[in-house]
Amino acid sequence: MEILVASAVGVLTAAGIYLILRRRSFPVILGLSLVSYAVNVFLFATGRLMTNAPAILNKYEEVAYTDPLPQALVLTAIVISFGMTAVVVMIALGAYLSSQDDRINLSDDDAKAGEDA
Amino acid sequence: MNHLVIAPIVLPALVAPFIIMVLRYHLDLQRIFSVASSVLVLCLTLALAAQAADGTVQVYELGDWPAPFGIVLVLDRLSAMMIVLTSVLALAVVLYAIGTGWDSRGANFHALFQFQIMGILGAFMTGDAFNLFVFFEVLLIASYGLMIHAGGAKRFQAGVQYVVYNLLGSTLFLFALGTIYAVTGTLNMADLAVRVAEMSAEETALLRVGAVMLLLVFAIKAAVLPLHFWLPASYSHAPLPVAALFAIMTKVGAYSILRVYTLIFGPDVAITEGLVGDWLLPAALLTLAVGAVGVLGSREIGRLVAFGAITSMGTLLISIALFTPAATSAALYYIVHSTLATALMFLIADQVMERQGGAVAAMRLMPQSGLLSVMFFVAAIALAGMPPLSGFIGKLLVMDAARDHDLVWWIWAVILIGSLVTIIGLARAGTLIFWKSHGLPDSDVDPDAVANAEDDDLLDGEATAAPAAAPVLPLVVCFALMTALVMLTVFAGPMTRYADATAAQLFTPTAYIETVLGGASK
């Protein structure tokens, strides 16, 4: 199971970074989502991988349990990254509609602005 | 428990939704509430600073959960100083934005502003690494809104770049926290400090990876050299009063470096010894150099000041990277100075842009350029670190603290030459903007060219003509910031004593750790 989770994190991160390097709004947003999935899986695994164990202590009975804290962390991280993705979609949409261009690198524009000045 | 500790975070957190939900369509009421909240936060933070000045560490346990399990806020000298600085800057910026009417150019300025203040104050006070991440996100999500305030194609494009870059930074932050949690099993900073100190060097390769990733995240925030490139584009395209507030956001990165790498991965901890300072110092030197060259090469006043902000971050991080009490004390003095100086410069740059557009070039005469040029002159002296203002004292302290370091000649050379290049760049810009425009006879200026330049240089969507009668409030704010810089110079003695005491507190973290974890045994 460890190798499955580890390779999932690796593949998601690699694909996400590749997409982010495309520097166009849509691939970048997809890439950011993939990277945030990767980090969620990674966070989930930081409390050691367990199967069939509840994320809660039981003081009446000795049962196996998994570390509940990473699950709380993952929940927070999911909410935040989901909200942030919504924000970036809206801002990218605004940028595309106002400039008719979905590139997110500014270098060409800046060079042009310098020539104008 | 002293509930005053959490008050400066709760107050803006309550005012901001109130402004959105109740005062949506009443700009005047929004302004009143926003200013009132800023003034109150300033009073609260001053009260907290007075409590922290004698060296006591206060812990606020949220929900009354004891420290390693619950989330805590910690108030010590360093946090107290940073929150006072934040609230002073926030009050200045909100008054400036009202005075210039920036807040009326888009929706929800004041609500976002209050959320931003809440995030920054929270980041300075939290004692929990994951909570630091959450407050980072709070201040970032508010800054995304402020960054694209008033709209315009270029600003949106710069905004997308800024958001994407910071999202990547946040993801890296989570990876770093996950790694550290996997090794230590805790994210409370005081608890981390105890556990990291107990670990042996052989078993902790993973922890070192986490420490370096965390440093990368803070370096992104603090705009250290290889990771600085988001700053000039974002800050120069953001509304400049907002950029003045962002002057404190790079300091959040510097503060986090200082906090984490003195408390958790401190200079005495075996496993990370030399890991941080050895890498941070050359990066900081390069940051200063690149910033100075950028100041020299900028053709827009916004970019000029943004690169000025990078030079001041370079100086600050040189001082932090030395990790000695004397150098840290110098860094603390320089944090206060550079935040105020950078903010002042952004506000003056905003007034220049309002009057003549963004380009650093010989242009037509500006209305009221006399007073403005004096202010630019003073701010340039402050930003470049020339005598007699506090930047000079700050740089002197930094250089004095570097005296015994191996790379002392490198450090001195970079700081001195960097200051020289910065002052040349600022002098060039000041000459072109304020001086040469008077020397241009009218016949030389092609009216069409001037008209075109005006159209090009104003950002899209805010083609405002130069105001006939300049509002007074922005000038008052600039003078207040200038006065603050002068006060910082005059009261350099008490300020350095406070900074010394703060540095001493940082480098003997036992009191901090015992106070935070002491709640568990209670």
XYZ file of C-alpha atoms in Angstrom:
639
model
C 0.000 0.000 0.000
C 2.865 2.356 0.806
C 4.256 2.127 -2.696
C 0.816 2.772 -4.174
C 0.274 5.920 -2.094
C 3.818 7.153 -2.637
C 3.658 6.711 -6.389
C 0.219 8.349 -6.480
C 1.632 11.415 -4.713
C 4.630 11.439 -7.047
C 2.653 11.056 -10.260
C 0.076 13.663 -9.270
C 2.803 16.142 -8.325
C 4.782 15.544 -11.507
C 1.719 15.893 -13.724
C 0.617 18.977 -11.812
C 3.977 20.696 -12.139
C 4.103 19.847 -15.836
C 0.695 21.446 -16.343
C 1.621 24.520 -14.283
C 4.672 25.030 -16.475
C 2.385 25.317 -19.520
C 1.665 28.884 -18.308
C -1.863 29.038 -19.710
C -4.806 29.572 -17.384
C -6.660 26.320 -17.903
C -3.707 23.892 -17.689
C -2.322 25.835 -14.740
C -5.581 25.591 -12.817
C -5.778 21.859 -13.564
C -2.155 21.523 -12.495
C -2.798 23.344 -9.234
C -5.739 21.025 -8.529
C -3.560 17.967 -9.178
C -0.830 19.282 -6.891
C -3.346 20.018 -4.170
C -4.741 16.452 -4.505
C -1.180 15.216 -4.177
C -0.625 17.228 -1.013
C -3.913 15.996 0.434
C -2.948 12.367 -0.116
C 0.495 13.102 1.273
C -0.912 14.732 4.411
C -3.259 11.811 4.852
C -0.323 9.429 4.801
C 1.771 11.400 7.331
C -0.038 9.741 10.239
C 1.125 6.265 9.018
C -1.107 4.179 6.790
C -3.657 1.935 8.504
C -6.556 -0.054 7.168
C -9.838 -0.729 8.945
C -8.985 1.440 11.940
C -11.131 4.310 13.190
C -9.616 7.730 13.616
C -10.689 7.869 17.232
C -9.522 6.591 20.592
C -11.755 4.241 22.508
C -11.149 4.372 26.219
C -13.345 1.345 26.977
C -11.707 -1.096 24.663
C -8.212 -1.724 23.308
C -8.645 -1.358 19.548
C -6.319 -0.219 16.838
C -6.798 3.378 15.798
C -5.291 5.645 13.227
C -3.887 9.100 13.977
C -6.819 11.521 13.785
C -4.771 14.702 13.478
C -3.711 14.329 9.817
C -7.351 13.825 8.919
C -8.192 17.130 10.563
C -5.294 18.740 8.737
C -6.424 17.259 5.421
C -9.955 18.531 5.956
C -8.677 22.055 6.535
C -6.322 21.800 3.583
C -9.085 20.519 1.283
C -11.408 23.362 2.221
C -8.693 25.966 1.755
C -7.382 24.599 -1.529
C -10.906 24.239 -2.887
C -11.707 27.840 -2.005
C -8.435 29.021 -3.483
C -9.101 27.125 -6.709
C -12.446 28.888 -6.993
C -10.708 32.227 -6.486
C -8.069 31.515 -9.100
C -10.729 30.399 -11.601
C -12.604 33.665 -11.146
C -9.510 35.841 -11.375
C -8.211 33.945 -14.417
C -11.610 34.359 -16.038
C -11.501 38.081 -15.321
C -8.002 38.328 -16.740
C -9.010 36.393 -19.872
C -12.116 38.467 -20.471
C -10.381 41.787 -19.945
C -7.269 41.088 -21.991
C -8.441 38.320 -24.404
C -5.355 36.365 -23.491
C -4.927 33.446 -21.131
C -1.170 33.510 -20.731
C -0.143 34.034 -17.142
C 3.419 35.161 -17.713
C 3.782 38.895 -18.040
C 7.246 39.101 -19.556
C 6.178 40.170 -23.055
C 3.839 42.818 -21.736
C 6.444 44.196 -19.429
C 8.986 44.443 -22.203
C 6.431 46.323 -24.298
C 5.556 48.650 -21.447
C 9.266 49.413 -21.077
C 9.563 50.342 -24.759
C 6.570 52.644 -24.520
C 8.031 54.456 -21.582
C -6.392 33.695 30.651
C -6.047 37.198 29.354
C -8.664 37.612 26.631
C -7.034 40.783 25.390
C -4.531 38.608 23.516
C -7.077 37.385 20.981
C -8.992 40.685 20.741
C -6.978 42.224 17.865
C -7.724 39.144 15.745
C -11.386 38.867 16.682
C -12.185 42.537 16.144
C -11.346 42.766 12.410
C -12.807 39.282 11.954
C -16.140 40.636 13.211
C -15.972 44.035 11.524
C -15.190 42.628 8.063
C -18.344 40.480 7.652
C -20.388 43.258 9.237
C -19.126 45.620 6.542
C -19.928 43.122 3.794
C -23.353 42.114 4.982
C -24.795 45.256 6.563
C -22.916 48.185 5.085
C -22.586 46.949 1.523
C -24.014 50.033 -0.125
C -22.881 52.700 2.346
C -19.355 53.739 1.569
C -19.278 56.435 4.251
C -20.343 54.035 6.979
C -17.823 51.468 5.689
C -15.103 54.087 6.006
C -16.162 55.012 9.537
C -16.238 51.395 10.683
C -12.986 50.542 8.961
C -11.123 53.481 10.494
C -12.702 52.900 13.893
C -11.689 49.242 13.772
C -8.135 50.160 12.749
C -7.851 52.677 15.578
C -9.193 50.157 18.067
C -6.806 47.478 16.854
C -3.961 49.956 17.265
C -5.045 50.659 20.868
C -5.342 46.928 21.584
C -1.946 46.116 20.140
C -0.344 48.990 22.071
C -1.891 47.646 25.266
C -0.577 44.175 24.452
C 2.869 45.567 23.685
C 2.896 47.304 27.059
C 2.097 43.950 28.673
C 4.792 42.120 26.728
C 7.485 44.777 27.193
C 8.666 43.401 30.536
C 9.494 40.057 28.939
C 6.552 37.961 30.074
C 5.263 35.450 27.561
C 1.478 35.177 27.448
C -0.303 32.155 26.079
C -3.908 32.136 24.939
C -5.372 28.655 24.630
C -8.251 28.642 22.189
C -11.177 26.667 23.538
C -9.151 26.192 26.736
C -7.385 23.163 25.310
C -3.870 22.761 26.745
C -0.956 23.508 24.478
C 0.307 20.511 22.489
C -3.255 19.405 21.676
C -5.068 22.690 21.247
C -4.204 25.738 19.219
C -2.447 28.515 21.061
C -1.713 32.161 20.461
C 1.527 33.362 21.986
C 2.405 36.928 22.805
C 6.052 37.714 23.415
C 8.170 40.768 22.668
C 8.640 39.865 19.005
C 4.942 39.303 18.274
C 4.033 42.425 20.228
C 6.393 44.532 18.166
C 5.152 43.096 14.882
C 1.459 43.552 15.673
C 1.990 47.177 16.712
C 3.872 47.774 13.474
C 1.050 46.139 11.487
C -1.678 48.178 13.118
C 0.213 51.468 12.674
C 0.701 50.695 9.001
C -2.906 49.565 8.591
C -4.273 52.792 10.042
C -2.024 54.854 7.757
C -3.000 52.886 4.652
C -6.733 52.916 5.344
C -6.669 56.691 5.893
C -4.661 57.137 2.714
C -7.029 54.964 0.702
C -9.982 56.993 1.960
C -8.213 60.279 1.279
C -7.403 59.393 -2.309
C -10.690 57.637 -2.997
C -8.964 54.348 -3.848
C -11.514 52.521 -1.720
C -14.363 53.710 -3.955
C -12.832 52.362 -7.166
C -13.974 48.797 -6.572
C -16.227 46.820 -4.284
C -15.465 45.591 -0.773
C -12.151 47.328 -0.197
C -12.725 47.818 3.505
C -13.959 44.299 4.217
C -10.976 42.754 2.429
C -8.705 45.170 4.231
C -9.998 44.082 7.627
C -9.602 40.413 6.706
C -6.060 41.126 5.599
C -5.272 42.765 8.959
C -6.791 39.798 10.749
C -4.614 37.360 8.802
C -1.409 39.313 9.364
C -2.022 39.779 13.086
C -2.895 36.101 13.413
C 0.267 35.016 11.619
C 2.343 37.106 14.020
C 0.656 35.719 17.132
C 0.055 32.050 16.457
C 2.129 29.453 18.250
C 1.169 26.568 16.015
C 2.763 25.756 12.661
C -0.436 24.580 10.992
C -2.276 27.619 12.254
C 0.477 29.706 10.726
C -0.511 28.126 7.410
C -4.176 28.933 8.000
C -3.442 32.571 8.821
C -1.161 32.746 5.773
C -4.110 31.645 3.675
C -6.403 34.194 5.330
C -4.048 37.037 4.602
C -3.345 35.724 1.102
C -6.968 35.326 0.077
C -7.659 38.885 1.235
C -4.568 40.086 -0.591
C -5.789 38.459 -3.840
C -8.924 40.576 -3.611
C -7.005 43.742 -2.762
C -4.421 43.070 -5.458
C -7.050 43.184 -8.238
C -9.043 45.980 -6.586
C -10.236 48.505 -9.186
C -9.609 46.036 -12.015
C -7.970 46.555 -15.377
C -6.507 43.991 -17.777
C -2.903 44.290 -16.654
C -3.796 44.192 -12.995
C -5.857 41.037 -13.561
C -2.980 39.368 -15.391
C -0.522 40.285 -12.659
C -3.128 39.076 -10.177
C -3.389 35.633 -11.790
C 0.362 35.297 -11.685
C 0.421 36.336 -8.033
C -2.368 33.955 -7.048
C -0.911 30.964 -8.907
C 2.526 31.536 -7.458
C 1.203 31.852 -3.933
C -0.984 28.766 -4.340
C 2.115 26.805 -5.263
C 3.807 28.281 -2.193
C 0.894 27.187 -0.002
C 1.071 23.666 -1.408
C 4.761 23.525 -0.625
C 3.955 24.781 2.880
C 1.572 21.831 3.358
C 4.186 19.370 2.078
C 6.701 20.824 4.544
C 4.257 20.650 7.448
C 3.287 17.084 6.516
C 6.922 16.023 6.465
C 7.624 17.630 9.832
C 4.485 16.109 11.331
C 5.379 12.667 10.030
C 8.715 12.803 11.850
C 7.797 14.572 15.076
C 4.082 13.925 15.526
C 3.303 17.497 16.531
C 2.908 20.909 14.956
C 2.866 23.082 18.036
C 5.973 25.232 17.798
C 7.046 24.916 21.424
C 6.408 21.173 21.409
C 8.315 20.888 18.122
C 11.244 22.729 19.690
C 11.400 20.189 22.524
C 11.098 17.132 20.279
C 13.522 18.362 17.621
C 16.139 19.105 20.276
C 15.832 15.520 21.556
C 16.329 13.838 18.181
C 19.646 12.407 17.122
C 21.226 13.524 13.888
C 21.246 10.095 12.207
C 17.498 9.524 12.175
C 16.333 12.848 10.963
C 17.110 13.213 7.257
C 13.383 13.630 6.646
C 13.146 16.364 9.254
C 15.941 18.282 7.587
C 14.068 18.028 4.287
C 11.011 19.471 6.024
C 13.053 22.283 7.552
C 14.494 23.251 4.186
C 11.084 23.122 2.471
C 9.699 25.359 5.194
C 12.558 27.779 4.606
C 11.695 27.805 0.880
C 8.084 28.701 1.683
C 9.104 31.590 3.914
C 11.660 32.670 1.327
C 8.873 32.901 -1.245
C 6.942 35.147 1.128
C 10.019 37.209 1.952
C 11.027 37.473 -1.741
C 14.536 36.042 -1.299
C 16.497 35.952 -4.507
C 15.702 32.879 -6.574
C 12.093 33.175 -5.459
C 11.668 36.937 -5.651
C 10.370 37.351 -9.177
C 6.700 37.494 -8.276
C 7.172 40.691 -6.287
C 7.943 43.460 -8.804
C 5.091 42.568 -11.161
C 2.554 42.029 -8.377
C 3.420 45.083 -6.327
C 3.755 47.493 -9.219
C 0.440 46.419 -10.745
C -1.451 46.315 -7.464
C -3.109 49.535 -6.340
C -0.159 51.260 -4.742
C -1.810 51.939 -1.341
C -2.424 48.193 -1.198
C 1.214 47.617 -2.117
C 2.078 49.822 0.870
C 0.132 47.429 3.075
C 1.873 44.502 1.349
C 5.142 45.974 2.706
C 4.274 44.154 5.931
C 3.504 40.898 4.076
C 7.107 40.291 3.051
C 7.911 40.874 6.715
C 5.575 38.014 7.607
C 8.029 35.789 5.737
C 10.990 37.343 7.539
C 9.197 37.014 10.872
C 8.433 33.341 10.216
C 12.064 32.629 9.357
C 13.140 34.368 12.534
C 10.574 32.569 14.676
C 10.950 29.052 13.298
C 14.714 29.059 12.927
C 15.410 30.430 16.393
C 12.746 28.461 18.239
C 12.403 25.096 16.483
C 15.467 24.660 14.313
C 17.592 27.006 16.386
C 21.297 27.629 15.890
C 22.141 25.270 18.771
C 20.090 22.354 17.498
C 22.460 19.689 16.237
C 20.470 18.328 13.316
C 19.964 21.598 11.479
C 23.154 23.347 12.449
C 24.398 25.544 9.645
C 21.573 24.342 7.434
C 19.738 27.638 7.261
C 22.233 30.438 7.819
C 24.775 29.079 5.329
C 22.237 29.102 2.528
C 20.247 32.127 3.513
C 23.193 34.493 3.753
C 24.409 34.266 0.117
C 20.805 34.345 -1.076
C 20.186 37.497 0.957
C 23.338 39.141 -0.421
C 22.207 38.361 -3.968
C 18.716 39.639 -3.154
C 20.136 42.972 -2.090
C 22.316 43.174 -5.208
C 19.495 42.304 -7.596
C 17.147 44.728 -5.869
C 19.646 47.573 -6.212
C 20.191 46.825 -9.903
C 16.414 46.662 -10.350
C 16.001 50.092 -8.769
C 18.548 51.417 -11.243
C 16.855 49.793 -14.212
C 13.185 50.419 -13.493
C 11.235 52.503 -15.924
C 8.051 52.652 -13.929
C 7.825 54.175 -10.508
C 5.838 51.239 -9.140
C 8.543 48.789 -10.170
C 11.184 51.114 -8.793
C 9.656 51.041 -5.343
C 9.013 47.297 -5.596
C 12.714 46.711 -6.226
C 13.426 49.109 -3.361
C 11.350 46.790 -1.190
C 13.504 43.873 -2.396
C 16.712 45.679 -1.394
C 15.348 46.299 2.079
C 14.345 42.634 2.350
C 17.914 41.749 1.303
C 19.427 43.848 4.079
C 16.963 42.460 6.576
C 17.628 38.848 5.628
C 21.402 39.323 5.723
C 20.943 40.348 9.312
C 18.571 37.489 10.094
C 20.832 34.924 8.377
C 23.699 35.682 10.756
C 21.624 34.196 13.620
C 23.423 35.961 16.439
C 21.611 37.999 19.100
C 23.290 41.237 17.984
C 22.394 40.672 14.338
C 18.834 39.734 15.227
C 18.489 42.898 17.247
C 19.687 44.890 14.227
C 17.211 42.997 12.039
C 14.342 43.900 14.364
C 15.218 47.585 14.218
C 15.501 47.331 10.444
C 12.122 45.555 10.116
C 10.356 48.536 11.673
C 12.284 51.024 9.608
C 11.994 49.264 6.265
C 8.276 48.568 6.639
C 7.526 52.230 7.270
C 9.970 53.485 4.627
C 8.718 51.111 1.910
C 5.102 51.941 2.686
C 5.846 55.671 2.577
C 7.590 55.266 -0.759
C 4.642 53.337 -2.219
C 2.215 56.036 -1.079
C 4.360 58.770 -2.625
C 4.703 56.733 -5.809
C 0.904 56.519 -5.887
C 0.617 60.296 -5.749
C 3.170 60.644 -8.524
C 1.185 58.171 -10.643
C -2.032 60.036 -9.991
C -0.463 63.231 -11.239
C 1.652 62.173 -14.186
C 1.333 58.466 -14.911
C 3.669 55.661 -13.981
C 6.693 56.189 -16.190
C 9.995 57.351 -14.807
C 10.628 59.828 -17.600
C 10.700 63.528 -18.227
C 7.077 64.555 -18.457
C 4.896 67.574 -18.288
C 4.732 69.667 -15.139
C 2.882 68.070 -12.302
C 0.389 69.899 -10.149
C 1.822 70.489 -6.672
C 5.088 68.805 -7.422
C 7.072 70.897 -4.911
C 5.744 69.335 -1.743
C 5.676 65.928 -3.351
C 9.286 66.161 -4.479
C 10.403 67.004 -0.943
C 8.544 63.961 0.327
C 10.068 61.797 -2.403
C 13.493 63.080 -1.396
C 12.962 62.223 2.258
C 11.492 58.811 1.453
C 14.379 58.063 -0.922
C 16.876 58.886 1.821
C 15.001 56.602 4.182
C 14.688 53.740 1.701
C 18.320 53.858 0.579
C 19.560 54.101 4.164
C 21.357 57.431 4.014
C 21.914 59.605 7.075
C 20.218 61.218 8.954
C 17.158 58.914 8.910
C 16.642 55.578 10.603
C 17.700 53.487 7.592
C 21.253 54.656 8.176
C 21.186 53.571 11.806
C 19.623 50.277 10.775
C 22.306 49.541 8.200
C 25.003 50.594 10.637
C 23.624 48.144 13.201
C 23.498 45.364 10.603
C 27.069 45.998 9.489
C 28.286 46.240 13.068
C 26.633 42.915 13.870
C 28.390 41.297 10.893
C 31.819 42.372 12.138
C 32.923 38.960 13.397
C 31.493 36.896 10.573
C 33.709 35.068 8.080
C 32.139 36.807 5.112
C 32.295 40.238 6.700
C 33.934 41.909 3.681
C 31.353 40.472 1.329
C 28.549 41.646 3.565
C 29.939 45.135 3.981
C 30.721 45.469 0.285
C 27.260 44.341 -0.815
C 25.448 46.570 1.680
C 27.527 49.647 0.885
C 27.612 49.242 -2.893
C 23.938 48.240 -2.857
C 23.086 51.425 -0.975
C 25.105 53.472 -3.440
C 23.402 51.896 -6.464
C 20.000 52.305 -4.828
C 20.553 55.982 -4.123
C 21.775 56.500 -7.703
C 18.649 54.803 -9.040
C 16.364 56.823 -6.779
C 18.204 60.042 -7.593
C 17.854 59.332 -11.295
C 14.145 58.683 -10.937
C 13.650 61.756 -8.761
C 15.536 63.940 -11.208
C 13.535 62.712 -14.172
C 10.180 62.986 -12.461
C 10.479 66.139 -10.416
C 13.306 68.173 -11.764
C 13.716 67.685 -15.463
C 10.039 68.270 -16.126
C 10.569 71.887 -15.115
C 13.499 72.234 -17.456
C 11.571 71.132 -20.544
C 10.461 74.162 -22.511
C 6.903 73.734 -23.727
C 7.940 73.922 -27.369
C 10.005 70.740 -27.043
C 7.086 68.715 -25.876
C 4.911 67.340 -28.575
C 1.363 67.574 -27.203
C 0.404 64.326 -28.934
C 3.285 62.492 -27.331
C 2.245 63.743 -23.936
C -1.343 62.702 -24.545
C -0.212 59.268 -25.703
C 2.097 58.867 -22.745
C -0.762 59.677 -20.416
C -2.975 57.080 -22.028
C -0.318 54.401 -21.988
C 0.979 54.886 -18.534
C -2.222 54.950 -16.625
C -3.393 51.469 -15.973
C -6.468 50.461 -17.902
C -9.768 51.269 -16.354
C -8.648 54.122 -14.160
C -7.953 56.925 -16.551
C -8.447 59.674 -14.038
C -7.274 63.161 -14.787
C -4.888 64.805 -12.368
C -6.945 66.161 -9.491
C -7.468 69.899 -9.577
C -7.117 70.381 -5.844
C -5.146 67.608 -4.213
C -6.872 66.132 -1.155
C -5.142 66.868 2.115
C -5.551 63.549 3.927
C -3.014 61.591 1.797
C -0.390 64.242 2.432
C -1.135 64.134 6.153
C -0.696 60.355 6.114
C 2.627 60.665 4.297
C 3.779 63.240 6.823
C 2.688 61.004 9.672
C 4.736 58.117 8.271
C 7.654 60.459 7.795
C 7.296 61.610 11.382
C 7.278 57.983 12.465
C 10.596 57.477 10.660
C 12.040 60.558 12.331
C 10.808 59.351 15.711
C 12.418 55.984 15.018
C 15.680 57.836 14.430
C 15.380 60.075 17.490
C 14.344 57.228 19.773
C 16.859 54.790 18.309
C 18.261 54.219 21.812
C 15.094 52.903 23.498
C 14.166 51.076 20.274
C 17.476 49.206 20.104
C 17.213 48.369 23.797
C 13.792 46.850 23.114
C 15.234 45.020 20.099
C 18.140 43.732 22.203
C 15.720 42.451 24.812
C 13.627 40.810 22.079
C 16.667 39.137 20.548
C 17.736 37.912 23.976
C 14.257 36.466 24.457
C 14.421 34.755 21.054
C 17.771 33.153 21.708
C 16.790 31.755 25.103
C 13.501 30.132 24.151
C 13.141 28.168 27.400
C 10.713 30.718 28.856
C 8.605 30.581 25.687
C 8.565 26.774 25.644
C 7.846 26.448 29.351
C 5.012 28.963 29.253
C 3.355 27.328 26.255
C 3.728 23.756 27.460
C 3.201 24.691 31.095
C -0.515 24.849 30.384
C -0.527 21.067 29.961
C 0.699 20.380 33.486
C -1.649 22.888 35.078
